[in-house]
PDB file of C-alpha atoms in Angstrom:
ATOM      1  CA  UNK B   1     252.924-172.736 -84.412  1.00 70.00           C
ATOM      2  CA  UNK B   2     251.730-169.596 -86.416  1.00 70.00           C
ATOM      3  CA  UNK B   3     249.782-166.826 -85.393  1.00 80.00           C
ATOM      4  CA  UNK B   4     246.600-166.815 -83.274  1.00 89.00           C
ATOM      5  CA  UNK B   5     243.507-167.909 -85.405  1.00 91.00           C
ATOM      6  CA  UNK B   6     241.746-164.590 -85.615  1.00 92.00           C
ATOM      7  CA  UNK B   7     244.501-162.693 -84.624  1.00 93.00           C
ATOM      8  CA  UNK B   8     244.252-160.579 -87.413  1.00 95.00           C
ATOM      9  CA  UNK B   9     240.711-159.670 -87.206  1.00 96.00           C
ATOM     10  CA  UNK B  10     240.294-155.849 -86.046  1.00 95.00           C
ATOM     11  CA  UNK B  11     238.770-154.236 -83.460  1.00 94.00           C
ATOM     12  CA  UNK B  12     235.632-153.017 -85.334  1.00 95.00           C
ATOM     13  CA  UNK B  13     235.477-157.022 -86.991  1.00 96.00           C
ATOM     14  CA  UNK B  14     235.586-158.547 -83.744  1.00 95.00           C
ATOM     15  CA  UNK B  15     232.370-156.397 -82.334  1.00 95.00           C
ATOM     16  CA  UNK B  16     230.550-157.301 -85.539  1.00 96.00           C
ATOM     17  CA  UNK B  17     231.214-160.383 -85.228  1.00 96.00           C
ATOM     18  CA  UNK B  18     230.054-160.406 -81.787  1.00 95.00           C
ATOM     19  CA  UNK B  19     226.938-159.177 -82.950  1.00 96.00           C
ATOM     20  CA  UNK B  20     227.159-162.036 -85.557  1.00 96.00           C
ATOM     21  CA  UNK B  21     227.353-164.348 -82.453  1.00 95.00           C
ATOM     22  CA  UNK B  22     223.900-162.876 -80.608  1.00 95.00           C
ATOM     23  CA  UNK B  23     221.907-163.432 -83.980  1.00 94.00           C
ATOM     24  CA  UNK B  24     221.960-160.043 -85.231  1.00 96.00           C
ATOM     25  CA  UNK B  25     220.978-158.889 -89.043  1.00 96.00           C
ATOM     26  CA  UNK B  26     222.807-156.654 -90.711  1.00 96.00           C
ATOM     27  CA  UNK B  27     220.764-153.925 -90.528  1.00 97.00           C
ATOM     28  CA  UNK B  28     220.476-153.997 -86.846  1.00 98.00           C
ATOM     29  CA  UNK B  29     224.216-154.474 -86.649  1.00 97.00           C
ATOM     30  CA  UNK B  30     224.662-151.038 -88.796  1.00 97.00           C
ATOM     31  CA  UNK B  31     222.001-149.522 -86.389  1.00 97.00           C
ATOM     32  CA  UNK B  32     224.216-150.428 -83.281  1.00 96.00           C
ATOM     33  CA  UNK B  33     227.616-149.588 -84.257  1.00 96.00           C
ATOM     34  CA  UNK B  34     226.351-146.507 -86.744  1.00 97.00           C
ATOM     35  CA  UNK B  35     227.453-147.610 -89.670  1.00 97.00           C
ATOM     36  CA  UNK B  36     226.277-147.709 -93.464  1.00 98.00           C
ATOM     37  CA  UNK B  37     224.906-150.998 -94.768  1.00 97.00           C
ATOM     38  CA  UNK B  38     228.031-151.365 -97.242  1.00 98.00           C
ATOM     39  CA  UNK B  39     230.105-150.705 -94.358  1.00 97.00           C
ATOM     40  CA  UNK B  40     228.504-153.565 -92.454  1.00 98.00           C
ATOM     41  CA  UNK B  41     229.042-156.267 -95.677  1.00 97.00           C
ATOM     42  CA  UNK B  42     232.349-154.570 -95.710  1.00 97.00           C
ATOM     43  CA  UNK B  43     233.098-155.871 -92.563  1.00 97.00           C
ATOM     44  CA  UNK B  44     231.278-159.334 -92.648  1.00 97.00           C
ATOM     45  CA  UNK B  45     232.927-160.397 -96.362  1.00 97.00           C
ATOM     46  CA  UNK B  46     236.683-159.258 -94.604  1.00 97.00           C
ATOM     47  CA  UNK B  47     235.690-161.521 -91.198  1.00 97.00           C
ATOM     48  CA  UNK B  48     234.342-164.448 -93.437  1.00 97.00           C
ATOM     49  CA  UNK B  49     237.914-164.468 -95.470  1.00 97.00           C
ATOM     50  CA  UNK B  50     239.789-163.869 -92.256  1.00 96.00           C
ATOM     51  CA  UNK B  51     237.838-166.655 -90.865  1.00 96.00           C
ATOM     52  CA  UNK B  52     238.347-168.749 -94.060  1.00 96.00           C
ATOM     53  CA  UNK B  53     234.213-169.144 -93.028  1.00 97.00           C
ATOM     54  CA  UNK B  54     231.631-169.962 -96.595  1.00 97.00           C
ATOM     55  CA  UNK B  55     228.463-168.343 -94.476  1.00 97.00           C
ATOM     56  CA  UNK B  56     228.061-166.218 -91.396  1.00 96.00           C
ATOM     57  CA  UNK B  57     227.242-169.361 -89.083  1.00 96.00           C
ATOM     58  CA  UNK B  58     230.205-171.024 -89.933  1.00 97.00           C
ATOM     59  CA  UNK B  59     232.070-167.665 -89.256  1.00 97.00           C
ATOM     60  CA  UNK B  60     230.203-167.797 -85.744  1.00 96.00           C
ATOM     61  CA  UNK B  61     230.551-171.105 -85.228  1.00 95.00           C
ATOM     62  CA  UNK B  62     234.477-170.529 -85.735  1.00 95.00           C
ATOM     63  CA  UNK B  63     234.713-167.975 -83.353  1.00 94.00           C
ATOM     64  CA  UNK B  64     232.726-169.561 -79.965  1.00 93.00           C
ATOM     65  CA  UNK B  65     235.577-172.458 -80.390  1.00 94.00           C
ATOM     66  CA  UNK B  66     238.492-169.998 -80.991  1.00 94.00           C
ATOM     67  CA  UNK B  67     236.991-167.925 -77.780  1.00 92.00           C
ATOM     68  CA  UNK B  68     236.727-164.989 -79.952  1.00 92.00           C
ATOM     69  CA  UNK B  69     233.592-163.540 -79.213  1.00 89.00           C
ATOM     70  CA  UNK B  70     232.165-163.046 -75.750  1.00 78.00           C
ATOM     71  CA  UNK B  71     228.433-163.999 -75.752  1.00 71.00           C
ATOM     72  CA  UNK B  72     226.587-161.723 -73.661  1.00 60.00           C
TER      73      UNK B  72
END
């Protein structure tokens, strides 16, 4: 069966990608977890690969049907 999808996303991934989910830009997204910009495209190019996603909605998109994210 293989491993989870998304089971190899990290901690810090799966809160951005949270964030992703409630329609956050990146610069708000560095604001809320206190990170540098470059850290924040870091972290979205490593969850789009993970995700095997081509944009950020399909990355979202990906994660609401894999129960991934929690939307608040």
């Amino acid at each position: 069966n293989g491993p989870r999808f998304g089971a190899d996303l990290t901690a810090r991934e799966r809160k951005l990608l949270s964030l992703m989910a409630c329609g956050l830009p990146n610069r708000e997204i560095g604001e809320r977890l206190e990170i540098a910009m470059p850290t924040v495209k870091f972290h979205v190019t490593n969850i789009l690969a993970k995700l095997n996603a081509e944009n950020r909605t399909s990355a979202v998109l990906a994660a609401i049907k894999h129960n991934l994210v929690e939307l608040a």
